[in-house]
């Protein structure tokens, strides 16, 4: 009897799930775009965050809002009679292979005309191979591996800055610290060893050499690891001044806890990506303080860009919490795509590709001068900021002219 | 690097005994039923979430909810056996292989659906903070987990060797038919074994939730390690899984320190392959 009840229960859940997926048939004048994200798997919380960014972007593009960013005040794509964008999400599970077949499915079975997303560079790499082969414009605003825009792809465009720019920015910041008389020479690099992290490490090594810093520890690791004790032991044994970390969420939590457990206090911790996630911040609490984190966005920037406040208010209304930097990253691509389709007056791949090449638009809620693509299809105005957590809000500490807070250096210690 | 060796040995032994406690359930199920429980990681996740929600919703500390989580997992195990696993035991071998795989995928996705894929962590539990030994550090959560693991191992071993039910489990694992002829209700033994295996996993999950984050896929890597431990220690051997767990923990930490963390899983699976090549039944298998 119990067995039957459970069986019926499972069946009911499955039925509800399948019904939820079908939805209603699309109305006329709908342009479908595809988005592959890690919606399950160990990077899923970030993937879901990215998904919310895309959903909000589409809401703003499709509706009318009095916000001073492109395509907010008009409904849909103006040149196509207000055509609506519709996003179809597919799950990569964080795996390049699954992401690849998800992209093929979106294009072949769902008929998407353009692609955004992927988040993990390793997945973006395989998804973009599919879109390139099938002539589908792909605007990415959430993957940072420099190699993505160095393959000479015709249909792949990147709005956000890449890890080459990031490494340069990080060391320019260290140079500035050095000039102020701070002790920075010995650098420890720790990075997850998939497409993204290993290229972060590679670019940081190149930049360290160029800027004249000494790499005292070079620690790649697997981000699905259950324990980082040996990683931390290697880092601590090298006695670095600065630890540069590139982690996703779970590994970022493990590292922060291990550093704290050993009461390890270098001059500074520098981090990125996983450290921006809301669930990382919740998991480690006050231990996230004083990490100098690479980002492109924080809510503190609203002082300079008023639209951020309005966009975040909409976001809060829809999702019940503030926008994370990762949600904002993914928020950007649909606007660039909408702009290209609008100027192309069509969804024809060649026309949209041509329009993308000629992109010259405002950067919306980002602090960049604008969006224009260079010969590699990398947005030439994209740049990073460095930020530090203060009273549960990230504040910009670099570049100095955009800073909303003076950098706390050296790292004051755990529980301070 | 030398003074890191002691630290790595401690870390390795602590993590290793937790890995072992996770693996022992898998080895029991395999030993008695000849089924590889691919849903092991997912059940671990369930135990961790149960512990997490007990603390978050009702303020019950993981240390106190531990026996209840173990009991809950016992019934989850019993239920899983009687509703699904029992049905496929008489089916083709492929169905036996796939059923736990399916259960695992179902549970993980159910967790994503119910609780979102966010990472969650308990703060301010009864055992938090660190303890110091010489110049070495360990989190109290890990130390308590490791000590409990040793006690639970001893109890499980005693249960198998000294009690009537334990002997019935052993007899069934040696030969189901002979046990049946001796008047042992093997169906019941199977159900109890599955239940006990998951109860042990429940203890592991509860202890882990003290110092580890919880999310729907948290069990993936633990499940994979458990599989290596079971194969290393010998399918069906309880002491084997304990030794196997410690070996994996030490290999991961000491190997990671000297050869580089990027190779630690390569080292673990190289040891596993080496043992399986020399002794296909594992170190303590029979």
XYZ file of C-alpha atoms in Angstrom:
702
model
C 0.000 0.000 0.000
C 2.771 2.372 1.006
C 4.562 1.451 -2.192
C 1.517 2.314 -4.263
C 1.039 5.654 -2.527
C 4.674 6.629 -3.106
C 4.405 5.430 -6.698
C 1.307 7.557 -7.326
C 3.030 10.503 -5.646
C 6.061 10.204 -7.903
C 3.812 9.954 -10.950
C 1.919 13.080 -9.902
C 5.139 15.045 -9.431
C 6.355 13.902 -12.840
C 3.054 14.909 -14.461
C 3.047 18.366 -12.907
C 6.670 18.834 -13.943
C 5.941 17.879 -17.557
C 2.886 20.137 -17.718
C 4.836 23.082 -16.365
C 7.338 22.639 -19.172
C 4.907 22.866 -22.088
C 3.447 26.338 -21.617
C 1.230 28.015 -24.174
C 1.901 28.243 -27.878
C 3.826 31.384 -28.740
C 1.931 34.364 -30.158
C 2.969 35.967 -33.443
C 6.146 38.030 -33.772
C 8.194 36.216 -31.241
C 11.952 35.933 -31.606
C 13.354 32.945 -29.794
C 16.775 33.109 -28.253
C 18.520 30.254 -26.513
C 20.394 30.320 -23.217
C 22.460 27.439 -21.916
C 23.279 27.606 -18.203
C 24.332 25.156 -15.477
C 20.854 24.832 -13.955
C 21.745 21.652 -12.099
C 25.093 20.347 -10.869
C 27.600 21.919 -8.538
C 27.552 25.369 -10.197
C 23.748 25.412 -10.390
C 23.198 28.206 -7.883
C 25.272 30.512 -10.100
C 23.479 29.225 -13.194
C 20.100 30.028 -11.633
C 21.411 33.490 -10.758
C 22.484 34.056 -14.365
C 19.055 32.871 -15.516
C 17.338 35.556 -13.426
C 19.552 38.182 -15.075
C 18.452 37.105 -18.551
C 14.798 36.943 -17.488
C 14.857 40.481 -16.144
C 16.634 41.753 -19.262
C 13.883 40.262 -21.437
C 11.171 41.719 -19.230
C 12.703 45.182 -19.655
C 13.242 44.805 -23.405
C 9.727 43.433 -24.020
C 7.921 45.883 -21.753
C 7.962 49.675 -21.349
C 9.875 51.091 -18.411
C 10.990 54.608 -17.646
C 14.598 53.629 -17.054
C 17.519 55.282 -18.764
C 19.006 52.226 -20.450
C 18.676 51.085 -24.087
C 15.390 49.364 -25.100
C 13.696 50.025 -21.757
C 11.362 52.780 -22.970
C 10.172 50.870 -26.033
C 8.271 47.586 -26.056
C 10.026 44.796 -27.925
C 12.169 45.332 -31.022
C 11.036 48.680 -32.500
C 12.136 48.044 -36.085
C 10.236 44.746 -36.163
C 6.935 46.174 -34.961
C 7.595 45.542 -31.306
C 8.501 41.878 -31.759
C 8.983 40.166 -28.418
C 12.071 38.265 -27.358
C 11.477 34.868 -25.826
C 14.228 32.970 -24.103
C 14.402 29.197 -23.976
C 16.723 27.869 -21.306
C 18.598 24.609 -21.459
C 20.652 22.915 -18.765
C 24.354 22.250 -19.293
C 24.695 20.565 -15.875
C 28.067 22.333 -15.885
C 29.389 19.890 -18.458
C 30.835 20.997 -21.815
C 29.449 17.893 -23.547
C 25.935 18.337 -22.162
C 26.079 22.053 -22.957
C 26.984 21.234 -26.532
C 24.025 18.899 -27.026
C 21.765 21.386 -25.243
C 22.796 24.044 -27.774
C 22.165 21.665 -30.683
C 18.744 20.885 -29.244
C 17.876 24.573 -28.845
C 18.847 25.365 -32.417
C 17.534 22.264 -34.201
C 14.399 21.516 -32.188
C 13.412 24.845 -30.699
C 14.456 27.055 -33.595
C 16.294 29.704 -31.584
C 17.738 32.505 -33.728
C 20.502 33.590 -31.369
C 22.282 32.440 -28.252
C 23.358 33.977 -24.954
C 24.919 32.620 -21.789
C 26.726 29.489 -20.652
C 28.634 31.135 -17.741
C 31.350 28.499 -17.429
C 34.009 29.183 -20.080
C 34.460 25.463 -20.697
C 30.785 25.192 -21.663
C 30.779 28.460 -23.622
C 33.634 27.005 -25.657
C 31.649 23.971 -26.850
C 28.343 25.846 -27.198
C 30.050 28.427 -29.401
C 31.447 25.641 -31.573
C 27.866 24.568 -32.242
C 26.601 28.100 -32.934
C 29.554 28.777 -35.224
C 28.892 25.607 -37.205
C 25.158 26.304 -37.427
C 25.548 30.063 -38.129
C 23.780 31.342 -35.024
C 24.858 34.709 -33.525
C 26.065 34.200 -29.944
C 26.448 37.170 -27.610
C 28.135 36.182 -24.382
C 28.358 38.425 -21.352
C 29.236 35.946 -18.638
C 32.329 33.931 -19.603
C 35.797 35.331 -19.129
C 38.353 32.918 -20.610
C 40.434 35.002 -23.062
C 40.729 32.129 -25.547
C 37.009 32.366 -26.359
C 37.542 35.517 -28.426
C 40.886 34.422 -29.828
C 39.609 31.684 -32.107
C 38.590 33.913 -35.034
C 34.924 32.895 -34.719
C 32.529 34.817 -36.944
C 29.365 34.560 -34.847
C 30.751 34.795 -31.292
C 30.794 38.170 -29.492
C 31.730 39.010 -25.919
C 30.410 41.990 -23.978
C 32.154 41.476 -20.634
C 35.893 41.821 -20.012
C 38.109 38.718 -20.091
C 40.718 37.225 -17.775
C 43.629 38.773 -19.666
C 42.242 42.216 -18.816
C 41.573 40.973 -15.296
C 45.164 39.867 -14.687
C 46.449 43.208 -15.938
C 43.975 45.067 -13.699
C 44.919 43.010 -10.639
C 48.633 43.683 -11.046
C 48.098 47.365 -11.805
C 46.285 47.520 -8.492
C 49.194 45.747 -6.784
C 51.582 48.226 -8.402
C 49.551 51.067 -6.926
C 49.713 49.373 -3.523
C 53.476 48.954 -3.887
C 53.807 52.653 -4.671
C 52.015 53.394 -1.405
C 54.792 51.463 0.349
C 52.807 48.243 0.945
C 54.612 44.928 0.999
C 53.670 43.026 -2.140
C 56.098 40.794 -3.881
C 55.408 37.134 -3.214
C 52.263 35.928 -4.979
C 50.476 32.595 -4.518
C 48.129 31.531 -7.318
C 45.314 29.093 -6.622
C 42.784 28.311 -9.345
C 40.335 25.612 -10.365
C 41.775 23.642 -13.256
C 39.036 23.694 -15.925
C 38.977 26.030 -18.957
C 38.214 29.117 -16.901
C 40.487 28.800 -13.870
C 43.492 27.431 -15.690
C 43.445 30.396 -18.081
C 43.064 32.796 -15.177
C 46.193 31.185 -13.719
C 48.014 31.353 -17.028
C 47.194 35.050 -17.529
C 48.172 35.873 -13.942
C 51.517 34.130 -14.427
C 52.182 36.113 -17.612
C 51.166 39.372 -15.948
C 53.262 38.636 -12.831
C 56.295 38.122 -15.036
C 55.628 41.300 -16.975
C 55.032 43.396 -13.852
C 57.978 41.848 -11.978
C 56.299 39.878 -9.193
C 57.436 36.545 -7.823
C 55.076 33.558 -8.009
C 55.879 31.507 -4.892
C 53.060 28.971 -5.162
C 51.138 27.742 -8.185
C 48.201 25.586 -7.065
C 45.659 24.312 -9.588
C 42.881 22.104 -8.159
C 39.626 20.404 -9.125
C 36.608 22.565 -8.217
C 34.451 19.555 -7.324
C 36.890 18.604 -4.572
C 35.548 17.636 -1.137
C 38.511 18.945 0.828
C 41.180 21.583 0.200
C 43.592 20.827 3.064
C 46.548 19.935 0.861
C 45.922 22.958 -1.379
C 45.984 25.273 1.628
C 49.076 23.559 3.059
C 50.976 24.252 -0.147
C 49.900 27.876 -0.211
C 50.807 28.476 3.433
C 54.176 26.766 3.093
C 55.139 29.338 0.445
C 54.511 32.341 2.773
C 52.944 34.585 0.125
C 52.162 38.285 0.532
C 49.125 38.031 -1.718
C 46.910 35.036 -2.501
C 45.104 35.217 -5.847
C 42.205 32.803 -5.966
C 39.909 31.763 -8.832
C 37.137 29.539 -7.480
C 33.519 28.662 -8.128
C 31.168 28.609 -5.118
C 31.716 25.308 -3.258
C 35.486 25.495 -3.499
C 35.438 29.178 -2.483
C 33.570 28.189 0.706
C 36.067 25.408 1.442
C 39.070 27.694 0.932
C 37.715 30.530 3.038
C 36.993 28.111 5.889
C 40.387 26.436 5.635
C 42.253 29.777 5.572
C 40.320 30.828 8.650
C 40.892 27.508 10.429
C 44.644 27.976 10.046
C 44.347 31.656 10.938
C 46.263 32.367 7.739
C 46.840 36.099 7.286
C 48.688 37.194 4.171
C 48.805 40.900 3.218
C 45.797 40.414 0.960
C 43.418 37.856 -0.535
C 42.307 38.558 -4.083
C 39.402 36.596 -5.530
C 36.695 36.495 -8.194
C 33.550 34.761 -9.469
C 32.427 32.323 -6.734
C 33.107 35.005 -4.119
C 30.401 37.161 -5.708
C 27.630 34.623 -5.181
C 24.946 35.313 -2.598
C 25.104 31.754 -1.309
C 28.882 31.988 -0.807
C 28.368 35.167 1.188
C 25.617 33.560 3.263
C 27.648 30.407 3.884
C 30.794 32.154 5.141
C 29.137 35.221 6.664
C 31.565 37.833 7.990
C 34.527 35.779 6.791
C 33.931 37.225 3.315
C 35.088 40.625 4.594
C 38.277 42.190 3.234
C 38.690 39.832 0.270
C 39.564 42.055 -2.684
C 37.222 40.704 -5.326
C 37.290 41.229 -9.057
C 33.910 42.158 -10.438
C 32.149 44.274 -13.026
C 29.284 45.454 -10.880
C 28.123 46.237 -7.388
C 25.141 48.046 -5.965
C 27.425 50.733 -4.591
C 27.789 51.912 -8.208
C 24.202 53.224 -8.048
C 25.702 56.459 -6.681
C 27.089 57.118 -10.171
C 24.555 55.265 -12.330
C 20.970 55.976 -11.140
C 19.429 53.337 -13.477
C 20.950 50.639 -11.259
C 18.535 51.499 -8.499
C 15.496 51.178 -10.753
C 16.709 47.939 -12.325
C 17.494 46.452 -8.931
C 14.053 47.482 -7.668
C 12.460 45.578 -10.556
C 14.725 42.641 -9.816
C 13.806 42.634 -6.141
C 10.140 42.732 -7.042
C 10.551 39.712 -9.326
C 13.009 37.570 -7.369
C 12.858 38.844 -3.799
C 16.526 39.706 -3.292
C 19.196 42.059 -4.651
C 20.925 41.466 -7.979
C 24.261 39.715 -7.678
C 27.183 40.622 -9.927
C 26.716 37.299 -11.712
C 23.052 38.063 -12.458
C 24.126 41.444 -13.845
C 26.736 39.857 -16.066
C 24.092 37.759 -17.790
C 21.683 40.703 -17.830
C 23.835 42.533 -20.400
C 23.909 40.205 -23.411
C 20.194 40.320 -24.379
C 20.375 44.126 -24.800
C 23.271 43.845 -27.230
C 21.389 41.179 -29.136
C 18.180 43.247 -29.183
C 20.148 46.217 -30.488
C 21.700 44.162 -33.299
C 18.362 42.614 -34.338
C 16.769 46.061 -34.249
C 19.395 47.551 -36.535
C 19.425 44.494 -38.801
C 15.610 44.728 -39.198
C 15.627 40.939 -39.239
C 16.747 37.815 -37.454
C 18.734 36.623 -40.441
C 22.031 35.371 -39.037
C 24.282 37.146 -41.529
C 22.434 40.450 -41.075
C 22.527 40.204 -37.273
C 26.223 39.294 -37.369
C 26.891 42.357 -39.537
C 24.898 44.545 -37.162
C 26.783 43.138 -34.164
C 30.084 44.123 -35.796
C 28.797 47.694 -36.041
C 27.532 47.776 -32.431
C 28.024 51.148 -30.772
C 25.734 51.492 -27.803
C 25.587 52.651 -24.215
C 26.609 50.098 -21.620
C 23.301 50.283 -19.730
C 23.875 49.793 -16.029
C 27.582 49.089 -16.433
C 30.278 51.656 -15.657
C 31.856 51.258 -19.101
C 32.168 53.951 -21.761
C 30.008 51.852 -24.064
C 29.903 48.666 -26.077
C 31.901 48.318 -29.294
C 33.572 45.166 -30.529
C 37.213 44.935 -31.610
C 38.497 42.675 -34.399
C 38.278 39.653 -32.068
C 34.659 40.550 -31.195
C 35.674 41.495 -27.656
C 33.972 44.614 -26.235
C 36.872 47.059 -26.228
C 35.450 49.247 -23.444
C 34.853 46.426 -20.972
C 36.858 46.607 -17.769
C 36.820 45.271 -14.248
C 36.590 46.874 -10.856
C 37.976 45.573 -7.597
C 35.688 45.597 -4.604
C 35.682 44.835 -0.913
C 32.830 43.837 1.361
C 31.876 46.408 3.953
C 28.731 46.045 6.081
C 27.383 43.311 3.823
C 27.613 45.447 0.675
C 30.391 45.320 -1.878
C 32.077 48.684 -2.367
C 34.392 49.619 -5.225
C 37.993 50.134 -4.100
C 39.690 50.285 -7.506
C 40.040 52.017 -9.970
C 40.644 54.772 -7.450
C 38.671 57.364 -9.423
C 35.543 55.174 -9.207
C 36.120 54.031 -5.637
C 33.295 54.304 -3.130
C 35.523 53.169 -0.260
C 39.228 53.265 0.608
C 40.822 49.828 0.266
C 41.440 48.004 3.548
C 45.056 46.787 3.352
C 46.647 44.741 4.834
C 44.105 41.992 5.575
C 43.172 42.783 9.193
C 42.590 39.172 10.265
C 39.686 36.784 10.736
C 36.731 37.801 12.831
C 37.697 41.487 12.627
C 56.910 21.389 3.783
C 58.058 18.886 6.468
C 56.023 20.432 9.246
C 53.003 20.232 6.959
C 53.256 16.443 6.909
C 51.770 15.990 10.378
C 48.965 18.398 9.535
C 48.215 16.493 6.331
C 48.249 13.174 8.172
C 45.727 14.503 10.677
C 43.546 16.001 7.941
C 43.801 12.773 5.969
C 42.821 10.541 8.883
C 39.914 12.798 9.869
C 38.478 13.122 6.368
C 39.297 9.463 5.699
C 37.210 8.192 8.584
C 34.275 10.289 7.382
C 34.695 8.928 3.839
C 34.766 5.447 5.390
C 31.504 6.007 7.254
C 29.901 7.138 3.997
C 31.248 4.066 2.203
C 30.256 1.426 4.761
C 26.589 1.548 3.756
C 27.503 1.020 0.134
C 29.647 -1.975 1.027
C 26.829 -3.529 3.115
C 24.304 -3.197 0.307
C 26.753 -4.632 -2.186
C 27.840 -7.450 0.080
C 24.315 -8.604 0.862
C 22.369 -7.777 -2.290
C 25.015 -7.540 -5.019
C 23.704 -4.105 -5.949
C 25.861 -1.046 -6.443
C 23.969 1.819 -4.846
C 24.545 4.658 -7.300
C 22.088 6.780 -5.323
C 24.423 6.728 -2.314
C 25.527 10.330 -2.774
C 21.920 11.453 -3.212
C 20.872 9.734 0.036
C 23.786 11.428 1.776
C 22.489 14.739 0.450
C 19.039 13.876 1.833
C 20.515 13.216 5.280
C 22.439 16.494 5.168
C 19.351 18.445 4.155
C 17.315 16.744 6.911
C 19.951 17.828 9.432
C 20.097 21.303 7.967
C 16.335 21.872 8.028
C 15.993 20.421 11.520
C 18.407 23.109 12.685
C 17.047 25.948 10.525
C 13.332 25.335 11.043
C 13.139 23.916 14.538
C 16.497 24.923 16.021
C 17.543 21.329 16.669
C 21.325 21.057 16.707
C 22.838 18.456 14.327
C 24.258 16.552 17.277
C 20.761 16.109 18.730
C 18.989 15.447 15.440
C 21.587 12.801 14.540
C 19.684 9.738 15.853
C 16.446 11.002 14.276
C 18.121 11.573 10.923
C 19.598 8.069 11.150
C 16.134 6.685 11.918
C 14.595 8.679 9.072
C 17.212 7.363 6.668
C 16.575 3.826 7.946
C 12.948 4.120 6.867
C 13.919 5.809 3.612
C 16.197 2.821 2.977
C 13.561 0.284 3.957
C 10.982 2.101 1.801
C 13.326 2.351 -1.173
C 14.045 -1.338 -0.926
C 10.455 -2.482 -0.653
C 9.031 -0.138 -3.298
C 11.666 -0.309 -6.015
C 14.830 -2.292 -5.398
C 12.974 -5.479 -4.393
C 11.048 -5.412 -7.668
C 14.125 -5.307 -9.876
C 16.177 -7.865 -7.942
C 14.480 -10.587 -9.977
C 14.826 -8.577 -13.209
C 17.756 -8.364 -15.613
C 21.122 -7.243 -14.251
C 20.950 -3.988 -16.215
C 17.715 -3.014 -14.484
C 19.362 -3.641 -11.102
C 22.216 -1.402 -12.158
C 19.989 1.381 -13.441
C 17.382 1.511 -10.703
C 19.586 3.130 -8.065
C 21.009 5.412 -10.736
C 17.478 6.592 -11.509
C 16.641 7.043 -7.843
C 19.769 9.191 -7.447
C 18.888 11.466 -10.359
C 15.306 11.737 -9.129
C 16.349 12.715 -5.601
C 18.910 15.294 -6.716
C 16.441 16.958 -9.050
C 13.707 16.810 -6.438
C 16.080 18.644 -4.080
C 16.778 21.286 -6.730
C 13.032 21.657 -7.239
C 12.189 21.871 -3.526
C 15.119 23.747 -2.091
C 16.870 25.403 -5.102
C 20.493 24.653 -5.959
C 21.821 27.212 -3.437
C 24.677 26.348 -1.121
C 23.625 26.463 2.501
C 25.606 26.166 5.681
C 24.824 25.910 9.377
C 26.423 28.403 11.730
C 26.757 28.351 15.494
C 26.250 24.629 15.974
C 27.155 23.019 19.324
C 30.438 21.872 17.889
C 32.056 24.658 15.945
C 35.462 26.242 16.013
C 38.861 24.600 15.916
C 41.099 22.598 18.189
C 44.878 22.818 18.239
C 47.440 20.100 18.574
C 51.119 20.990 18.536
C 51.255 23.380 15.558
C 48.381 21.597 13.824
C 44.763 22.688 13.503
C 41.558 20.769 12.914
C 37.941 21.835 12.960
C 36.041 20.410 15.922
C 33.273 19.262 13.600
C 35.714 17.017 11.768
C 37.205 15.620 14.960
C 33.790 14.765 16.399
C 32.751 13.244 13.071
C 35.868 11.087 12.936
C 35.523 9.861 16.521
C 31.835 9.076 16.034
C 32.707 7.262 12.852
C 35.086 4.955 14.744
C 32.411 4.198 17.356
C 29.776 3.549 14.691
C 32.167 1.235 12.848
C 32.827 -0.752 15.988
C 29.087 -1.000 16.670
C 28.328 -2.116 13.128
C 31.052 -4.736 13.288
C 29.745 -6.002 16.615
C 26.183 -6.078 15.260
C 27.236 -8.178 12.273
C 29.380 -10.606 14.256
C 27.552 -11.013 17.544
C 23.807 -10.531 17.067
C 21.325 -12.999 15.591
C 20.177 -10.477 12.999
C 23.760 -9.596 12.129
C 24.557 -13.258 11.617
C 21.456 -13.609 9.459
C 22.740 -10.700 7.340
C 26.102 -12.406 7.012
C 24.530 -15.738 6.146
C 22.357 -14.102 3.484
C 25.354 -12.376 1.985
C 27.250 -15.679 1.731
C 24.377 -17.579 0.137
C 20.825 -16.378 -0.172
C 19.490 -19.845 -0.984
C 21.241 -21.570 1.929
C 20.051 -18.837 4.304
C 16.509 -19.281 3.047
C 16.741 -23.036 3.657
C 17.943 -22.367 7.213
C 14.732 -20.473 7.821
C 16.058 -16.927 7.489
C 13.554 -14.458 6.059
C 15.926 -13.100 3.410
C 13.419 -10.548 2.169
C 13.368 -9.019 5.618
C 17.152 -9.213 5.858
C 17.461 -7.325 2.574
C 15.085 -4.615 3.752
C 16.886 -4.264 7.070
C 20.288 -4.192 5.398
C 19.191 -1.404 3.074
C 17.737 0.445 6.039
C 20.822 0.012 8.225
C 23.099 0.994 5.345
C 21.226 4.257 4.888
C 20.984 4.833 8.641
C 24.791 4.719 8.758
C 24.798 7.167 5.866
C 22.379 9.288 7.876
C 24.880 9.444 10.730
C 27.592 10.480 8.264
C 25.363 13.141 6.698
C 24.370 14.551 10.050
C 27.994 14.791 11.175
C 29.061 16.282 7.860
C 26.373 18.979 7.985
C 28.080 20.300 11.126
C 30.966 21.730 9.184
C 30.137 21.251 5.528
C 27.866 23.110 3.118
C 24.704 21.452 1.798
C 23.402 21.609 -1.767
C 21.618 19.144 -4.072
C 24.771 17.769 -5.673
C 26.837 17.678 -2.492
C 26.856 13.874 -2.536
C 28.301 13.455 -6.040
C 31.971 13.487 -5.141
C 31.420 11.670 -1.838
C 29.524 8.948 -3.692
C 32.355 8.566 -6.190
C 34.930 8.346 -3.403
C 32.750 5.814 -1.574
C 32.747 3.648 -4.673
C 36.559 3.735 -4.833
C 36.753 2.938 -1.104
C 34.380 -0.023 -1.400
C 36.309 -1.433 -4.350
C 39.602 -0.799 -2.566
C 38.620 -2.294 0.778
C 36.748 -5.209 -0.746
C 33.077 -5.384 -1.732
C 31.082 -6.360 1.321
C 33.854 -5.940 3.894
C 33.133 -3.577 6.781
C 36.747 -3.380 8.102
C 37.844 -3.072 4.468
C 35.813 0.078 3.964
C 37.313 1.589 7.116
C 40.891 0.917 6.011
C 39.983 1.967 2.460
C 38.566 5.261 3.714
C 41.684 6.070 5.704
C 43.882 5.186 2.733
C 41.932 7.482 0.439
C 42.010 10.306 2.980
C 45.755 10.000 3.463
C 46.462 9.604 -0.254
C 44.415 12.692 -1.053
C 46.155 14.894 1.500
C 49.736 13.670 1.497
C 49.733 13.024 -2.255
C 48.162 16.432 -2.793
C 50.825 18.108 -0.672
C 53.844 16.517 -2.326
C 52.712 15.892 -5.906
C 50.242 18.747 -6.282
C 46.515 19.019 -5.451
C 45.592 18.808 -9.130
C 46.721 15.177 -9.061
C 44.998 14.106 -5.861
C 42.068 12.350 -7.513
C 44.436 10.811 -10.045
C 46.442 9.427 -7.096
C 43.318 8.043 -5.410
C 42.088 6.291 -8.517
C 45.582 5.080 -9.401
C 45.752 3.355 -5.993
C 42.286 1.934 -6.594
C 43.282 0.626 -10.027
C 46.513 -0.798 -8.625
C 44.722 -2.705 -5.868
C 42.007 -3.959 -8.207
C 44.641 -5.222 -10.650
C 46.565 -7.133 -7.994
C 43.568 -8.188 -5.896
C 40.349 -7.867 -7.918
C 38.223 -8.532 -4.811
C 39.807 -5.631 -2.945
C 42.060 -5.732 0.102
C 39.621 -7.488 2.431
C 37.194 -8.958 -0.085
C 36.309 -12.587 -0.216
